[in-house]
Amino acid sequence: MYASFKSIGAYIPEKVLTNEELEKMVDTSDEWIIKRTGIKERHIADDSELTSDMGVKAGELAIKRAGLQKSDIDAVICATISPDHFCMPSTANLISHKLGLNPVTSFDISAACTGFIYALNIAKSFVESGSFKNVLIVGAEKLSSIVDYTDRTTCILFGDGAGAAVIGATDKKEDAVIDVHTGADGSYSDYLITPGGGSAEPCSLETIENRRHYMKMQGNATFKVAVKTLTKDVIDILGKNEIDPKDIKHFIPHQANYRIIKAVGDALKLDSEQVVLTVHKYGNTSSASIPMAMNDLYESGKLKNGELMLLDAFGGGLTWGSALIPFAGK
Ligand code: ACO
């Protein structure tokens, strides 16, 4: 049995936060943000809109587009660094409940911006081993809840949203996910970190006053590792599977920074039509960024059955991952 990528769905919250609005909140400029990141605006969830709510909306679309009933889903994996609740219950559990899927296996994983590729790798293994037939994978983030809007080095980067896909069993080899790579290096763990609120620094008045429960990033150091790691990872996966970069129809990288995406695309000598870009309108939505970009492509009619996609991500941990997938949706 093979695992196929059956469908894609996403949810983008309505409210838009522009660079001009950020200029009024911190010492920054539209010009600096565009030049350094390519980001023009990002979407922000309402106070009442939870990570799980966005995951539900993306998941509903993915199930419908896979031509399945909710009862066909056997497991839900949610990749998130902004879960509804700290520790428990898992956001995947809440998504399953709100979708009316119970009882199914559901759990969260934490691999920051690489989360969707980690979830894909786990779902692929579940399906190939015969444990489950259809797994819903979700990348959902309400990053606005862990972003410090007084810190100009991070608050200009992040946005909210969700994306989801169904990974299902097939006996058609041409539909099978070709390969997924995942990796991590904890020696860089302080490059991207939410220091407070965990067992290392349990929540206290002091951690809150010192804003320790917000994301902190060593941006420039992370940038350098990101370019190197992302490039090496895609060269490795293409080489291992003997695929020429020119045969990739859609390169869908994590949308953190236009300059990082351009550097990796240039290293592979990709044409601009091969590279999917949404960073200008959504910013960095961590685990949701790749499925949101893929959904944009799908909804614009540019993602067709059988077309080869190359995914590439990098994030806090540090973590990284890549995947080679023929789109098996309709
Ligand atoms: N507006 C204006 N100036 C700013 C801003 C801002 N918003 N932020 C920083 N600056 C200043 C800095 O203080 C610094 O000033 P100085 O030269 O006087 O010291 C200057 O701009 C340059 O700062 P750098 O940090 O060196 O800028 P850089 O070109 O590296 O861009 C950025 C910063 C956009 C964060 C970039 O480093 C980046 O994209 N890093 C990688 C992010 C990433 O991929 N993260 C992984 C995924 S995220 C996840 O997993 C959750």
PDB file of C-alpha atoms in Angstrom, residues 28-314:
ATOM      1  CA  THR A  28       9.931  50.012  11.772  1.00  0.00           C
ATOM      2  CA  SER A  29       9.026  50.943   8.209  1.00  0.00           C
ATOM      3  CA  ASP A  30       7.160  49.402   5.308  1.00  0.00           C
ATOM      4  CA  GLU A  31      10.339  49.850   3.266  1.00  0.00           C
ATOM      5  CA  TRP A  32      12.542  47.931   5.784  1.00  0.00           C
ATOM      6  CA  ILE A  33      10.064  45.073   6.098  1.00  0.00           C
ATOM      7  CA  ILE A  34       9.617  44.634   2.335  1.00  0.00           C
ATOM      8  CA  LYS A  35      13.350  44.919   1.620  1.00  0.00           C
ATOM      9  CA  ARG A  36      14.417  42.463   4.346  1.00  0.00           C
ATOM     10  CA  THR A  37      11.537  39.964   4.190  1.00  0.00           C
ATOM     11  CA  GLY A  38       9.224  40.554   1.200  1.00  0.00           C
ATOM     12  CA  ILE A  39       6.239  40.750   3.567  1.00  0.00           C
ATOM     13  CA  LYS A  40       3.561  43.390   2.865  1.00  0.00           C
ATOM     14  CA  GLU A  41       0.772  42.168   5.116  1.00  0.00           C
ATOM     15  CA  ARG A  42      -0.335  39.229   7.232  1.00  0.00           C
ATOM     16  CA  HIS A  43      -3.715  37.947   8.495  1.00  0.00           C
ATOM     17  CA  ILE A  44      -4.616  37.911  12.187  1.00  0.00           C
ATOM     18  CA  ALA A  45      -7.297  35.768  13.847  1.00  0.00           C
ATOM     19  CA  ASP A  46     -10.109  37.305  15.903  1.00  0.00           C
ATOM     20  CA  ASP A  47      -9.920  36.996  19.690  1.00  0.00           C
ATOM     21  CA  SER A  48     -12.687  34.392  19.565  1.00  0.00           C
ATOM     22  CA  GLU A  49     -11.027  32.400  16.757  1.00  0.00           C
ATOM     23  CA  LEU A  50      -8.809  29.627  18.141  1.00  0.00           C
ATOM     24  CA  THR A  51      -6.065  27.631  16.456  1.00  0.00           C
ATOM     25  CA  SER A  52      -8.395  24.609  16.483  1.00  0.00           C
ATOM     26  CA  ASP A  53     -11.209  26.626  14.819  1.00  0.00           C
ATOM     27  CA  MET A  54      -8.910  27.531  11.935  1.00  0.00           C
ATOM     28  CA  GLY A  55      -7.723  23.910  11.740  1.00  0.00           C
ATOM     29  CA  VAL A  56     -11.347  22.733  11.568  1.00  0.00           C
ATOM     30  CA  LYS A  57     -12.137  25.027   8.629  1.00  0.00           C
ATOM     31  CA  ALA A  58      -9.031  23.923   6.710  1.00  0.00           C
ATOM     32  CA  GLY A  59      -9.701  20.268   7.596  1.00  0.00           C
ATOM     33  CA  GLU A  60     -13.332  20.381   6.441  1.00  0.00           C
ATOM     34  CA  LEU A  61     -12.217  21.617   3.030  1.00  0.00           C
ATOM     35  CA  ALA A  62      -9.465  18.997   2.743  1.00  0.00           C
ATOM     36  CA  ILE A  63     -11.878  16.149   3.591  1.00  0.00           C
ATOM     37  CA  LYS A  64     -14.479  17.426   1.101  1.00  0.00           C
ATOM     38  CA  ARG A  65     -11.919  17.895  -1.663  1.00  0.00           C
ATOM     39  CA  ALA A  66     -10.587  14.363  -1.088  1.00  0.00           C
ATOM     40  CA  GLY A  67     -14.117  13.160  -1.886  1.00  0.00           C
ATOM     41  CA  LEU A  68     -14.383  11.592   1.571  1.00  0.00           C
ATOM     42  CA  GLN A  69     -16.901  11.589   4.399  1.00  0.00           C
ATOM     43  CA  LYS A  70     -15.773  12.662   7.853  1.00  0.00           C
ATOM     44  CA  SER A  71     -16.272   9.059   8.981  1.00  0.00           C
ATOM     45  CA  ASP A  72     -13.516   7.990   6.546  1.00  0.00           C
ATOM     46  CA  ILE A  73     -10.839   9.776   8.597  1.00  0.00           C
ATOM     47  CA  ASP A  74      -8.953   7.451  10.971  1.00  0.00           C
ATOM     48  CA  ALA A  75      -6.440   9.833  12.525  1.00  0.00           C
ATOM     49  CA  VAL A  76      -5.706  13.557  12.923  1.00  0.00           C
ATOM     50  CA  ILE A  77      -2.238  15.022  13.393  1.00  0.00           C
ATOM     51  CA  CYS A  78      -1.924  18.724  14.124  1.00  0.00           C
ATOM     52  CA  ALA A  79       1.406  20.520  13.827  1.00  0.00           C
ATOM     53  CA  THR A  80       1.375  23.715  15.871  1.00  0.00           C
ATOM     54  CA  ILE A  81       3.460  25.927  18.156  1.00  0.00           C
ATOM     55  CA  SER A  82       0.409  27.948  19.195  1.00  0.00           C
ATOM     56  CA  PRO A  83      -1.967  25.268  20.532  1.00  0.00           C
ATOM     57  CA  ASP A  84      -5.319  26.239  22.083  1.00  0.00           C
ATOM     58  CA  HIS A  85      -4.031  24.998  25.444  1.00  0.00           C
ATOM     59  CA  PHE A  86      -0.620  24.460  26.964  1.00  0.00           C
ATOM     60  CA  CYS A  87       0.087  20.700  27.435  1.00  0.00           C
ATOM     61  CA  MET A  88      -3.456  19.346  27.107  1.00  0.00           C
ATOM     62  CA  PRO A  89      -5.806  18.692  25.515  1.00  0.00           C
ATOM     63  CA  SER A  90      -4.072  18.513  22.156  1.00  0.00           C
ATOM     64  CA  THR A  91      -5.325  20.856  19.447  1.00  0.00           C
ATOM     65  CA  ALA A  92      -5.730  17.789  17.185  1.00  0.00           C
ATOM     66  CA  ASN A  93      -8.100  16.368  19.786  1.00  0.00           C
ATOM     67  CA  LEU A  94     -10.186  19.548  19.690  1.00  0.00           C
ATOM     68  CA  ILE A  95     -10.157  19.582  15.885  1.00  0.00           C
ATOM     69  CA  SER A  96     -11.371  15.944  15.821  1.00  0.00           C
ATOM     70  CA  HIS A  97     -14.130  16.791  18.292  1.00  0.00           C
ATOM     71  CA  LYS A  98     -15.267  19.936  16.457  1.00  0.00           C
ATOM     72  CA  LEU A  99     -15.253  18.034  13.150  1.00  0.00           C
ATOM     73  CA  GLY A 100     -17.349  15.276  14.773  1.00  0.00           C
ATOM     74  CA  LEU A 101     -14.724  12.602  14.013  1.00  0.00           C
ATOM     75  CA  ASN A 102     -14.538  10.978  17.436  1.00  0.00           C
ATOM     76  CA  PRO A 103     -13.260   8.492  18.325  1.00  0.00           C
ATOM     77  CA  VAL A 104     -10.102   8.682  16.248  1.00  0.00           C
ATOM     78  CA  THR A 105      -6.400   8.769  17.085  1.00  0.00           C
ATOM     79  CA  SER A 106      -5.397  12.416  17.372  1.00  0.00           C
ATOM     80  CA  PHE A 107      -2.276  14.147  18.613  1.00  0.00           C
ATOM     81  CA  ASP A 108      -0.140  17.262  18.174  1.00  0.00           C
ATOM     82  CA  ILE A 109       3.455  17.526  17.110  1.00  0.00           C
ATOM     83  CA  SER A 110       5.852  20.383  17.739  1.00  0.00           C
ATOM     84  CA  ALA A 111       8.413  20.999  15.015  1.00  0.00           C
ATOM     85  CA  ALA A 112       7.768  24.734  14.454  1.00  0.00           C
ATOM     86  CA  CYS A 113       7.790  25.767  10.799  1.00  0.00           C
ATOM     87  CA  THR A 114       8.749  22.239   9.696  1.00  0.00           C
ATOM     88  CA  GLY A 115       5.673  20.809  11.453  1.00  0.00           C
ATOM     89  CA  PHE A 116       3.622  20.119   8.328  1.00  0.00           C
ATOM     90  CA  ILE A 117       6.441  18.052   6.787  1.00  0.00           C
ATOM     91  CA  TYR A 118       6.922  16.137  10.053  1.00  0.00           C
ATOM     92  CA  ALA A 119       3.146  15.438  10.125  1.00  0.00           C
ATOM     93  CA  LEU A 120       3.298  14.289   6.500  1.00  0.00           C
ATOM     94  CA  ASN A 121       6.156  11.906   7.324  1.00  0.00           C
ATOM     95  CA  ILE A 122       4.211  10.364  10.230  1.00  0.00           C
ATOM     96  CA  ALA A 123       0.985  10.096   8.197  1.00  0.00           C
ATOM     97  CA  LYS A 124       2.874   8.447   5.324  1.00  0.00           C
ATOM     98  CA  SER A 125       4.276   5.833   7.716  1.00  0.00           C
ATOM     99  CA  PHE A 126       0.837   5.185   9.254  1.00  0.00           C
ATOM    100  CA  VAL A 127      -0.709   4.638   5.823  1.00  0.00           C
ATOM    101  CA  GLU A 128       2.151   2.563   4.391  1.00  0.00           C
ATOM    102  CA  SER A 129       2.167   0.307   7.469  1.00  0.00           C
ATOM    103  CA  GLY A 130      -1.580  -0.284   7.128  1.00  0.00           C
ATOM    104  CA  SER A 131      -2.344   1.255  10.554  1.00  0.00           C
ATOM    105  CA  PHE A 132      -4.670   3.882   9.058  1.00  0.00           C
ATOM    106  CA  LYS A 133      -6.307   4.423   5.678  1.00  0.00           C
ATOM    107  CA  ASN A 134      -6.915   8.186   5.728  1.00  0.00           C
ATOM    108  CA  VAL A 135      -4.999  10.601   7.945  1.00  0.00           C
ATOM    109  CA  LEU A 136      -5.903  14.295   8.204  1.00  0.00           C
ATOM    110  CA  ILE A 137      -2.788  16.419   8.714  1.00  0.00           C
ATOM    111  CA  VAL A 138      -3.216  19.997   9.832  1.00  0.00           C
ATOM    112  CA  GLY A 139      -0.811  22.912  10.241  1.00  0.00           C
ATOM    113  CA  ALA A 140      -2.611  25.563  12.288  1.00  0.00           C
ATOM    114  CA  GLU A 141      -1.224  28.639  13.979  1.00  0.00           C
ATOM    115  CA  LYS A 142      -2.480  31.588  15.970  1.00  0.00           C
ATOM    116  CA  LEU A 143       1.009  33.053  16.181  1.00  0.00           C
ATOM    117  CA  SER A 144      -0.459  36.445  17.137  1.00  0.00           C
ATOM    118  CA  SER A 145      -1.033  34.870  20.582  1.00  0.00           C
ATOM    119  CA  ILE A 146       2.708  34.237  21.133  1.00  0.00           C
ATOM    120  CA  VAL A 147       4.157  37.241  19.275  1.00  0.00           C
ATOM    121  CA  ASP A 148       5.420  40.224  21.279  1.00  0.00           C
ATOM    122  CA  TYR A 149       3.982  43.281  19.511  1.00  0.00           C
ATOM    123  CA  THR A 150       6.580  45.501  21.241  1.00  0.00           C
ATOM    124  CA  ASP A 151       9.496  43.561  19.655  1.00  0.00           C
ATOM    125  CA  ARG A 152      10.149  44.847  16.135  1.00  0.00           C
ATOM    126  CA  THR A 153      12.541  42.014  15.322  1.00  0.00           C
ATOM    127  CA  THR A 154       9.761  39.388  15.436  1.00  0.00           C
ATOM    128  CA  CYS A 155       6.324  41.042  15.285  1.00  0.00           C
ATOM    129  CA  ILE A 156       6.702  42.105  11.659  1.00  0.00           C
ATOM    130  CA  LEU A 157       7.254  38.520  10.523  1.00  0.00           C
ATOM    131  CA  PHE A 158       4.353  36.398  11.700  1.00  0.00           C
ATOM    132  CA  GLY A 159       0.700  35.832  10.786  1.00  0.00           C
ATOM    133  CA  ASP A 160      -2.169  33.427  11.539  1.00  0.00           C
ATOM    134  CA  GLY A 161      -3.897  30.741   9.467  1.00  0.00           C
ATOM    135  CA  ALA A 162      -4.291  27.019   8.864  1.00  0.00           C
ATOM    136  CA  GLY A 163      -3.832  24.447   6.130  1.00  0.00           C
ATOM    137  CA  ALA A 164      -4.771  20.777   5.953  1.00  0.00           C
ATOM    138  CA  ALA A 165      -4.388  17.738   3.721  1.00  0.00           C
ATOM    139  CA  VAL A 166      -5.627  14.167   3.573  1.00  0.00           C
ATOM    140  CA  ILE A 167      -2.942  11.505   3.233  1.00  0.00           C
ATOM    141  CA  GLY A 168      -4.665   8.330   2.074  1.00  0.00           C
ATOM    142  CA  ALA A 169      -3.969   4.779   0.994  1.00  0.00           C
ATOM    143  CA  THR A 170      -3.639   3.899  -2.687  1.00  0.00           C
ATOM    144  CA  ASP A 171      -2.395   0.973  -4.726  1.00  0.00           C
ATOM    145  CA  LYS A 172      -1.333   3.285  -7.578  1.00  0.00           C
ATOM    146  CA  LYS A 173       2.433   3.771  -7.457  1.00  0.00           C
ATOM    147  CA  GLU A 174       2.247   6.895  -9.637  1.00  0.00           C
ATOM    148  CA  ASP A 175       0.148   8.618  -6.912  1.00  0.00           C
ATOM    149  CA  ALA A 176       2.519   7.735  -4.067  1.00  0.00           C
ATOM    150  CA  VAL A 177       4.391  10.300  -1.966  1.00  0.00           C
ATOM    151  CA  ILE A 178       7.909   9.716  -3.303  1.00  0.00           C
ATOM    152  CA  ASP A 179      10.036  10.668  -0.307  1.00  0.00           C
ATOM    153  CA  VAL A 180      10.022  12.748   2.878  1.00  0.00           C
ATOM    154  CA  HIS A 181      13.139  13.900   4.761  1.00  0.00           C
ATOM    155  CA  THR A 182      13.068  15.305   8.285  1.00  0.00           C
ATOM    156  CA  GLY A 183      15.898  16.374  10.572  1.00  0.00           C
ATOM    157  CA  ALA A 184      16.730  18.448  13.645  1.00  0.00           C
ATOM    158  CA  ASP A 185      19.656  19.859  15.608  1.00  0.00           C
ATOM    159  CA  GLY A 186      18.981  20.823  19.220  1.00  0.00           C
ATOM    160  CA  SER A 187      22.335  22.559  19.570  1.00  0.00           C
ATOM    161  CA  TYR A 188      20.665  25.552  17.913  1.00  0.00           C
ATOM    162  CA  SER A 189      17.670  25.455  20.275  1.00  0.00           C
ATOM    163  CA  ASP A 190      18.211  29.014  21.531  1.00  0.00           C
ATOM    164  CA  TYR A 191      18.006  30.530  18.019  1.00  0.00           C
ATOM    165  CA  LEU A 192      14.184  30.407  18.173  1.00  0.00           C
ATOM    166  CA  ILE A 193      12.631  29.935  21.568  1.00  0.00           C
ATOM    167  CA  THR A 194       9.685  30.744  23.827  1.00  0.00           C
ATOM    168  CA  PRO A 195      11.687  30.675  27.057  1.00  0.00           C
ATOM    169  CA  GLY A 196       8.925  31.032  29.655  1.00  0.00           C
ATOM    170  CA  GLY A 197       5.904  28.951  30.585  1.00  0.00           C
ATOM    171  CA  GLY A 198       7.481  25.479  30.304  1.00  0.00           C
ATOM    172  CA  SER A 199       9.097  23.412  33.046  1.00  0.00           C
ATOM    173  CA  ALA A 200      12.420  25.247  32.500  1.00  0.00           C
ATOM    174  CA  GLU A 201      10.789  28.530  33.537  1.00  0.00           C
ATOM    175  CA  PRO A 202       7.324  27.855  34.919  1.00  0.00           C
ATOM    176  CA  CYS A 203       4.867  30.687  34.460  1.00  0.00           C
ATOM    177  CA  SER A 204       5.227  33.317  37.190  1.00  0.00           C
ATOM    178  CA  LEU A 205       4.722  37.044  37.608  1.00  0.00           C
ATOM    179  CA  GLU A 206       8.411  37.447  36.766  1.00  0.00           C
ATOM    180  CA  THR A 207       8.255  35.440  33.513  1.00  0.00           C
ATOM    181  CA  ILE A 208       5.233  37.459  32.428  1.00  0.00           C
ATOM    182  CA  GLU A 209       6.737  40.838  33.370  1.00  0.00           C
ATOM    183  CA  ASN A 210       9.882  39.895  31.439  1.00  0.00           C
ATOM    184  CA  ARG A 211       7.761  38.831  28.455  1.00  0.00           C
ATOM    185  CA  ARG A 212       9.361  35.355  28.526  1.00  0.00           C
ATOM    186  CA  HIS A 213       6.248  33.627  27.132  1.00  0.00           C
ATOM    187  CA  TYR A 214       6.689  35.302  23.740  1.00  0.00           C
ATOM    188  CA  MET A 215       8.741  33.996  20.804  1.00  0.00           C
ATOM    189  CA  LYS A 216      12.351  35.197  20.698  1.00  0.00           C
ATOM    190  CA  MET A 217      14.534  34.821  17.637  1.00  0.00           C
ATOM    191  CA  GLN A 218      18.166  35.427  16.724  1.00  0.00           C
ATOM    192  CA  GLY A 219      17.073  36.446  13.230  1.00  0.00           C
ATOM    193  CA  ASN A 220      20.339  36.909  11.420  1.00  0.00           C
ATOM    194  CA  ALA A 221      21.992  33.756  12.827  1.00  0.00           C
ATOM    195  CA  THR A 222      18.830  31.774  11.971  1.00  0.00           C
ATOM    196  CA  PHE A 223      18.821  33.244   8.455  1.00  0.00           C
ATOM    197  CA  LYS A 224      22.322  31.918   7.716  1.00  0.00           C
ATOM    198  CA  VAL A 225      21.589  28.382   8.958  1.00  0.00           C
ATOM    199  CA  ALA A 226      18.222  28.428   7.120  1.00  0.00           C
ATOM    200  CA  VAL A 227      19.710  29.174   3.696  1.00  0.00           C
ATOM    201  CA  LYS A 228      22.454  26.556   4.097  1.00  0.00           C
ATOM    202  CA  THR A 229      20.206  23.823   5.511  1.00  0.00           C
ATOM    203  CA  LEU A 230      17.255  24.348   3.143  1.00  0.00           C
ATOM    204  CA  THR A 231      19.537  24.273   0.097  1.00  0.00           C
ATOM    205  CA  LYS A 232      21.409  21.139   1.242  1.00  0.00           C
ATOM    206  CA  ASP A 233      18.150  19.371   2.087  1.00  0.00           C
ATOM    207  CA  VAL A 234      16.548  19.867  -1.338  1.00  0.00           C
ATOM    208  CA  ILE A 235      19.759  18.966  -3.173  1.00  0.00           C
ATOM    209  CA  ASP A 236      19.930  15.751  -1.081  1.00  0.00           C
ATOM    210  CA  ILE A 237      16.315  14.671  -1.655  1.00  0.00           C
ATOM    211  CA  LEU A 238      16.451  15.417  -5.395  1.00  0.00           C
ATOM    212  CA  GLY A 239      19.805  13.602  -5.752  1.00  0.00           C
ATOM    213  CA  LYS A 240      18.659  10.573  -3.764  1.00  0.00           C
ATOM    214  CA  ASN A 241      15.572  10.217  -5.974  1.00  0.00           C
ATOM    215  CA  GLU A 242      17.426  11.098  -9.203  1.00  0.00           C
ATOM    216  CA  ILE A 243      15.080  13.969 -10.022  1.00  0.00           C
ATOM    217  CA  ASP A 244      16.282  17.014 -11.933  1.00  0.00           C
ATOM    218  CA  PRO A 245      15.173  20.398 -10.477  1.00  0.00           C
ATOM    219  CA  LYS A 246      13.725  21.329 -13.882  1.00  0.00           C
ATOM    220  CA  ASP A 247      11.252  18.424 -13.538  1.00  0.00           C
ATOM    221  CA  ILE A 248       9.736  19.987 -10.411  1.00  0.00           C
ATOM    222  CA  LYS A 249       6.455  21.633 -11.370  1.00  0.00           C
ATOM    223  CA  HIS A 250       5.923  23.453  -8.063  1.00  0.00           C
ATOM    224  CA  PHE A 251       8.549  24.307  -5.468  1.00  0.00           C
ATOM    225  CA  ILE A 252       6.566  25.129  -2.305  1.00  0.00           C
ATOM    226  CA  PRO A 253       8.972  26.338   0.375  1.00  0.00           C
ATOM    227  CA  HIS A 254       8.206  27.515   3.899  1.00  0.00           C
ATOM    228  CA  GLN A 255       7.262  31.183   3.553  1.00  0.00           C
ATOM    229  CA  ALA A 256       9.538  32.882   6.105  1.00  0.00           C
ATOM    230  CA  ASN A 257      11.490  35.364   4.035  1.00  0.00           C
ATOM    231  CA  TYR A 258      11.597  36.126   0.311  1.00  0.00           C
ATOM    232  CA  ARG A 259      15.401  36.365   0.424  1.00  0.00           C
ATOM    233  CA  ILE A 260      15.704  32.806   1.811  1.00  0.00           C
ATOM    234  CA  ILE A 261      13.299  31.429  -0.833  1.00  0.00           C
ATOM    235  CA  LYS A 262      15.175  33.261  -3.613  1.00  0.00           C
ATOM    236  CA  ALA A 263      18.558  31.925  -2.429  1.00  0.00           C
ATOM    237  CA  VAL A 264      17.320  28.317  -2.433  1.00  0.00           C
ATOM    238  CA  GLY A 265      15.507  28.740  -5.781  1.00  0.00           C
ATOM    239  CA  ASP A 266      18.674  30.232  -7.323  1.00  0.00           C
ATOM    240  CA  ALA A 267      20.831  27.391  -5.974  1.00  0.00           C
ATOM    241  CA  LEU A 268      18.516  24.914  -7.753  1.00  0.00           C
ATOM    242  CA  LYS A 269      18.369  27.168 -10.856  1.00  0.00           C
ATOM    243  CA  LEU A 270      14.574  27.177 -10.711  1.00  0.00           C
ATOM    244  CA  ASP A 271      12.470  29.466 -12.927  1.00  0.00           C
ATOM    245  CA  SER A 272      10.253  31.933 -11.102  1.00  0.00           C
ATOM    246  CA  GLU A 273       7.140  30.075 -12.416  1.00  0.00           C
ATOM    247  CA  GLN A 274       8.246  26.991 -10.470  1.00  0.00           C
ATOM    248  CA  VAL A 275       8.441  28.856  -7.140  1.00  0.00           C
ATOM    249  CA  VAL A 276       5.236  29.357  -5.144  1.00  0.00           C
ATOM    250  CA  LEU A 277       5.235  32.634  -3.192  1.00  0.00           C
ATOM    251  CA  THR A 278       2.711  33.825  -0.616  1.00  0.00           C
ATOM    252  CA  VAL A 279       5.040  35.410   1.952  1.00  0.00           C
ATOM    253  CA  HIS A 280       4.061  38.925   0.763  1.00  0.00           C
ATOM    254  CA  LYS A 281       0.421  38.452   1.795  1.00  0.00           C
ATOM    255  CA  TYR A 282       0.472  35.964   4.699  1.00  0.00           C
ATOM    256  CA  GLY A 283       3.917  36.507   6.304  1.00  0.00           C
ATOM    257  CA  ASN A 284       5.342  33.543   8.195  1.00  0.00           C
ATOM    258  CA  THR A 285       2.539  31.291   9.468  1.00  0.00           C
ATOM    259  CA  SER A 286       4.919  28.555  10.699  1.00  0.00           C
ATOM    260  CA  SER A 287       3.429  25.047  10.267  1.00  0.00           C
ATOM    261  CA  ALA A 288       0.516  26.471   8.228  1.00  0.00           C
ATOM    262  CA  SER A 289       2.668  28.235   5.663  1.00  0.00           C
ATOM    263  CA  ILE A 290       3.302  25.371   3.200  1.00  0.00           C
ATOM    264  CA  PRO A 291      -0.320  24.083   3.084  1.00  0.00           C
ATOM    265  CA  MET A 292      -1.649  27.667   2.846  1.00  0.00           C
ATOM    266  CA  ALA A 293       0.671  28.310  -0.131  1.00  0.00           C
ATOM    267  CA  MET A 294      -0.333  24.989  -1.723  1.00  0.00           C
ATOM    268  CA  ASN A 295      -4.004  25.842  -1.242  1.00  0.00           C
ATOM    269  CA  ASP A 296      -3.520  29.202  -2.983  1.00  0.00           C
ATOM    270  CA  LEU A 297      -1.982  27.359  -5.918  1.00  0.00           C
ATOM    271  CA  TYR A 298      -4.856  24.863  -5.956  1.00  0.00           C
ATOM    272  CA  GLU A 299      -7.563  27.526  -5.761  1.00  0.00           C
ATOM    273  CA  SER A 300      -5.940  29.496  -8.582  1.00  0.00           C
ATOM    274  CA  GLY A 301      -6.330  26.379 -10.764  1.00  0.00           C
ATOM    275  CA  LYS A 302      -2.567  25.931 -11.125  1.00  0.00           C
ATOM    276  CA  LEU A 303      -2.183  22.669  -9.170  1.00  0.00           C
ATOM    277  CA  LYS A 304      -3.289  19.664 -11.207  1.00  0.00           C
ATOM    278  CA  ASN A 305      -3.404  15.924 -10.603  1.00  0.00           C
ATOM    279  CA  GLY A 306      -0.042  14.236 -11.135  1.00  0.00           C
ATOM    280  CA  GLU A 307       2.061  17.407 -10.949  1.00  0.00           C
ATOM    281  CA  LEU A 308       5.298  17.031  -9.000  1.00  0.00           C
ATOM    282  CA  MET A 309       5.732  19.206  -5.906  1.00  0.00           C
ATOM    283  CA  LEU A 310       8.894  19.798  -3.882  1.00  0.00           C
ATOM    284  CA  LEU A 311       8.294  21.006  -0.310  1.00  0.00           C
ATOM    285  CA  ASP A 312      11.062  22.491   1.845  1.00  0.00           C
ATOM    286  CA  ALA A 313      10.869  23.851   5.394  1.00  0.00           C
ATOM    287  CA  PHE A 314      13.018  25.085   8.229  1.00  0.00           C
TER     288      PHE A 314
END
